[in-house]
Amino acid sequence: MKSGLRAVALAFFIMPAAGMAATVNIGLTEGPADTKQITLQDTVNNFDILLASIGSGAELTFGPQGVGVYGGAGNQAHARINSGEIVRLDFGRAVRDLRINVGAINGNPGRTYTLFSANGTEETIMPTAFDEANVPDGYGGKFWDALSRSDGAPISSLMITTTATSSTAGFSVRSVYYDAIAPVPIPAAGVLLGGGMAMLAWLGRARRRQAL
């Protein structure tokens, strides 16, 4: 019983913090070798991101210019996302204001981003040019793509591919910038429910007084 009480008390005390979220920039220049997927930790917003290479059967590879896929359809032994290669990020919480910092670019690779909402609907965006307005305040680099869904829905997953058909054309991803959407604390719902019940009780007493 005591442990339950402590848990409830803690939930109420952390309500103000749980209502806030922070923008972060997750760097992708370092990671383990020969892995199909890796779990990234957002310690600021307290959730995990699953980063994976899918479709090509090849492993993620990290370098100073960012993450790519080793081998695969593009047969490129360095950090690039080439033709036929797919990198996917699954966020542990819905995000918005999503921006991608592109690193090394080979050839003229078209960048393709497929955004998934929480209910699984998808929308594909293919930027044709980098825009200086996409660079977050306080961050360097000029190769940024700002991504958002046309319906304004938060983003739960991102799939990154290229429209390039040449095996020598590709790009890497140096970092992912986003604003995490804070979860709604359960205790807050309890407070609203309790307040509503109290209001109904007060109305009942007021009606009884008027009837006397």
PDB file of C-alpha atoms in Angstrom, residues 54-179:
ATOM      1  CA  ILE A  54      15.615  -2.047 -43.665  1.00  0.00           C
ATOM      2  CA  GLY A  55      14.984  -3.533 -47.084  1.00  0.00           C
ATOM      3  CA  SER A  56      18.547  -3.848 -48.359  1.00  0.00           C
ATOM      4  CA  GLY A  57      19.802  -6.493 -45.957  1.00  0.00           C
ATOM      5  CA  ALA A  58      22.844  -4.358 -45.146  1.00  0.00           C
ATOM      6  CA  GLU A  59      24.113  -2.787 -41.926  1.00  0.00           C
ATOM      7  CA  LEU A  60      24.139   0.761 -40.707  1.00  0.00           C
ATOM      8  CA  THR A  61      27.488   2.499 -40.865  1.00  0.00           C
ATOM      9  CA  PHE A  62      28.526   5.671 -39.060  1.00  0.00           C
ATOM     10  CA  GLY A  63      31.137   8.239 -40.015  1.00  0.00           C
ATOM     11  CA  PRO A  64      32.116  11.882 -39.497  1.00  0.00           C
ATOM     12  CA  GLN A  65      29.484  12.939 -42.039  1.00  0.00           C
ATOM     13  CA  GLY A  66      26.680  10.879 -40.493  1.00  0.00           C
ATOM     14  CA  VAL A  67      24.953   7.553 -40.867  1.00  0.00           C
ATOM     15  CA  GLY A  68      24.345   5.538 -44.017  1.00  0.00           C
ATOM     16  CA  VAL A  69      24.135   1.895 -45.093  1.00  0.00           C
ATOM     17  CA  TYR A  70      27.143  -0.324 -45.707  1.00  0.00           C
ATOM     18  CA  GLY A  71      26.879  -2.172 -48.999  1.00  0.00           C
ATOM     19  CA  GLY A  72      23.332  -3.014 -49.993  1.00  0.00           C
ATOM     20  CA  ALA A  73      22.032  -2.271 -53.450  1.00  0.00           C
ATOM     21  CA  GLY A  74      24.376   0.701 -53.851  1.00  0.00           C
ATOM     22  CA  ASN A  75      27.512  -1.324 -53.064  1.00  0.00           C
ATOM     23  CA  GLN A  76      29.025   1.669 -51.286  1.00  0.00           C
ATOM     24  CA  ALA A  77      31.436   0.826 -48.475  1.00  0.00           C
ATOM     25  CA  HIS A  78      30.946   4.127 -46.657  1.00  0.00           C
ATOM     26  CA  ALA A  79      28.307   6.158 -44.867  1.00  0.00           C
ATOM     27  CA  ARG A  80      25.756   6.882 -47.570  1.00  0.00           C
ATOM     28  CA  ILE A  81      22.124   6.107 -48.248  1.00  0.00           C
ATOM     29  CA  ASN A  82      22.277   4.910 -51.837  1.00  0.00           C
ATOM     30  CA  SER A  83      19.842   3.529 -54.375  1.00  0.00           C
ATOM     31  CA  GLY A  84      17.706   0.745 -52.884  1.00  0.00           C
ATOM     32  CA  GLU A  85      18.769   1.468 -49.297  1.00  0.00           C
ATOM     33  CA  ILE A  86      16.384   2.553 -46.559  1.00  0.00           C
ATOM     34  CA  VAL A  87      16.985   4.019 -43.123  1.00  0.00           C
ATOM     35  CA  ARG A  88      14.073   4.263 -40.701  1.00  0.00           C
ATOM     36  CA  LEU A  89      13.615   6.042 -37.377  1.00  0.00           C
ATOM     37  CA  ASP A  90      10.793   5.083 -35.027  1.00  0.00           C
ATOM     38  CA  PHE A  91      10.300   7.667 -32.309  1.00  0.00           C
ATOM     39  CA  GLY A  92       9.216   6.580 -28.852  1.00  0.00           C
ATOM     40  CA  ARG A  93       6.962   9.613 -28.716  1.00  0.00           C
ATOM     41  CA  ALA A  94       5.256  11.734 -31.364  1.00  0.00           C
ATOM     42  CA  VAL A  95       7.402  14.645 -32.592  1.00  0.00           C
ATOM     43  CA  ARG A  96       6.967  17.850 -34.578  1.00  0.00           C
ATOM     44  CA  ASP A  97       9.224  20.489 -36.144  1.00  0.00           C
ATOM     45  CA  LEU A  98      11.277  17.628 -37.588  1.00  0.00           C
ATOM     46  CA  ARG A  99      14.466  18.645 -39.429  1.00  0.00           C
ATOM     47  CA  ILE A 100      17.145  16.511 -41.022  1.00  0.00           C
ATOM     48  CA  ASN A 101      20.785  17.587 -41.277  1.00  0.00           C
ATOM     49  CA  VAL A 102      22.234  16.006 -44.426  1.00  0.00           C
ATOM     50  CA  GLY A 103      25.957  15.252 -44.458  1.00  0.00           C
ATOM     51  CA  ALA A 104      28.094  13.917 -47.287  1.00  0.00           C
ATOM     52  CA  ILE A 105      26.452  14.093 -50.708  1.00  0.00           C
ATOM     53  CA  ASN A 106      27.608  12.109 -53.738  1.00  0.00           C
ATOM     54  CA  GLY A 107      26.300  12.869 -57.192  1.00  0.00           C
ATOM     55  CA  ASN A 108      22.850  14.420 -57.302  1.00  0.00           C
ATOM     56  CA  PRO A 109      20.770  12.193 -55.000  1.00  0.00           C
ATOM     57  CA  GLY A 110      17.119  13.075 -54.561  1.00  0.00           C
ATOM     58  CA  ARG A 111      16.151  12.925 -50.899  1.00  0.00           C
ATOM     59  CA  THR A 112      12.930  11.120 -50.069  1.00  0.00           C
ATOM     60  CA  TYR A 113      11.290  11.312 -46.649  1.00  0.00           C
ATOM     61  CA  THR A 114       8.191   9.315 -45.748  1.00  0.00           C
ATOM     62  CA  LEU A 115       6.442  10.589 -42.624  1.00  0.00           C
ATOM     63  CA  PHE A 116       4.176   8.278 -40.627  1.00  0.00           C
ATOM     64  CA  SER A 117       1.574   9.531 -38.184  1.00  0.00           C
ATOM     65  CA  ALA A 118       0.598   7.666 -35.026  1.00  0.00           C
ATOM     66  CA  ASN A 119      -2.304   5.937 -36.813  1.00  0.00           C
ATOM     67  CA  GLY A 120      -0.008   4.657 -39.580  1.00  0.00           C
ATOM     68  CA  THR A 121      -0.976   7.021 -42.389  1.00  0.00           C
ATOM     69  CA  GLU A 122       1.998   8.070 -44.493  1.00  0.00           C
ATOM     70  CA  GLU A 123       3.037  11.025 -46.589  1.00  0.00           C
ATOM     71  CA  THR A 124       6.135  11.263 -48.789  1.00  0.00           C
ATOM     72  CA  ILE A 125       8.127  14.478 -49.267  1.00  0.00           C
ATOM     73  CA  MET A 126      10.907  14.959 -51.833  1.00  0.00           C
ATOM     74  CA  PRO A 127      12.719  18.286 -51.260  1.00  0.00           C
ATOM     75  CA  THR A 128      14.538  19.626 -54.285  1.00  0.00           C
ATOM     76  CA  ALA A 129      16.658  22.297 -52.598  1.00  0.00           C
ATOM     77  CA  PHE A 130      18.073  23.169 -49.197  1.00  0.00           C
ATOM     78  CA  ASP A 131      16.672  26.276 -47.540  1.00  0.00           C
ATOM     79  CA  GLU A 132      18.643  28.392 -45.051  1.00  0.00           C
ATOM     80  CA  ALA A 133      15.375  28.950 -43.176  1.00  0.00           C
ATOM     81  CA  ASN A 134      15.376  25.260 -42.271  1.00  0.00           C
ATOM     82  CA  VAL A 135      18.523  25.587 -40.132  1.00  0.00           C
ATOM     83  CA  PRO A 136      17.524  25.578 -36.439  1.00  0.00           C
ATOM     84  CA  ASP A 137      18.626  28.572 -34.405  1.00  0.00           C
ATOM     85  CA  GLY A 138      21.994  27.953 -32.802  1.00  0.00           C
ATOM     86  CA  TYR A 139      22.999  25.059 -35.080  1.00  0.00           C
ATOM     87  CA  GLY A 140      25.571  25.029 -37.841  1.00  0.00           C
ATOM     88  CA  GLY A 141      25.513  23.595 -41.332  1.00  0.00           C
ATOM     89  CA  LYS A 142      23.382  24.631 -44.271  1.00  0.00           C
ATOM     90  CA  PHE A 143      22.152  21.266 -45.553  1.00  0.00           C
ATOM     91  CA  TRP A 144      18.903  20.977 -43.626  1.00  0.00           C
ATOM     92  CA  ASP A 145      15.478  19.700 -44.683  1.00  0.00           C
ATOM     93  CA  ALA A 146      12.436  20.753 -42.646  1.00  0.00           C
ATOM     94  CA  LEU A 147       9.708  18.106 -42.670  1.00  0.00           C
ATOM     95  CA  SER A 148       6.038  18.283 -41.750  1.00  0.00           C
ATOM     96  CA  ARG A 149       2.838  16.561 -42.803  1.00  0.00           C
ATOM     97  CA  SER A 150       0.302  18.509 -44.833  1.00  0.00           C
ATOM     98  CA  ASP A 151      -2.431  17.575 -42.341  1.00  0.00           C
ATOM     99  CA  GLY A 152      -0.352  18.931 -39.451  1.00  0.00           C
ATOM    100  CA  ALA A 153      -0.362  15.571 -37.665  1.00  0.00           C
ATOM    101  CA  PRO A 154       2.545  14.728 -35.346  1.00  0.00           C
ATOM    102  CA  ILE A 155       5.146  12.307 -36.699  1.00  0.00           C
ATOM    103  CA  SER A 156       5.797   8.910 -35.126  1.00  0.00           C
ATOM    104  CA  SER A 157       8.186   7.392 -37.701  1.00  0.00           C
ATOM    105  CA  LEU A 158      10.420   8.577 -40.535  1.00  0.00           C
ATOM    106  CA  MET A 159      11.696   6.547 -43.492  1.00  0.00           C
ATOM    107  CA  ILE A 160      14.639   7.953 -45.487  1.00  0.00           C
ATOM    108  CA  THR A 161      15.438   6.853 -49.038  1.00  0.00           C
ATOM    109  CA  THR A 162      16.760   8.344 -52.266  1.00  0.00           C
ATOM    110  CA  THR A 163      15.383   8.696 -55.766  1.00  0.00           C
ATOM    111  CA  ALA A 164      18.909   8.354 -57.171  1.00  0.00           C
ATOM    112  CA  THR A 165      19.351   5.367 -59.473  1.00  0.00           C
ATOM    113  CA  SER A 166      23.142   5.520 -59.692  1.00  0.00           C
ATOM    114  CA  SER A 167      25.066   3.323 -57.231  1.00  0.00           C
ATOM    115  CA  THR A 168      27.527   6.196 -56.696  1.00  0.00           C
ATOM    116  CA  ALA A 169      24.892   8.802 -55.802  1.00  0.00           C
ATOM    117  CA  GLY A 170      23.833   9.016 -52.169  1.00  0.00           C
ATOM    118  CA  PHE A 171      23.828  11.072 -48.975  1.00  0.00           C
ATOM    119  CA  SER A 172      24.319  10.628 -45.247  1.00  0.00           C
ATOM    120  CA  VAL A 173      22.312  11.954 -42.294  1.00  0.00           C
ATOM    121  CA  ARG A 174      24.353  13.803 -39.690  1.00  0.00           C
ATOM    122  CA  SER A 175      21.628  14.552 -37.164  1.00  0.00           C
ATOM    123  CA  VAL A 176      17.894  14.660 -36.524  1.00  0.00           C
ATOM    124  CA  TYR A 177      16.338  17.699 -34.869  1.00  0.00           C
ATOM    125  CA  TYR A 178      12.801  17.694 -33.453  1.00  0.00           C
ATOM    126  CA  ASP A 179      10.428  18.915 -30.779  1.00  0.00           C
TER     127      ASP A 179
END
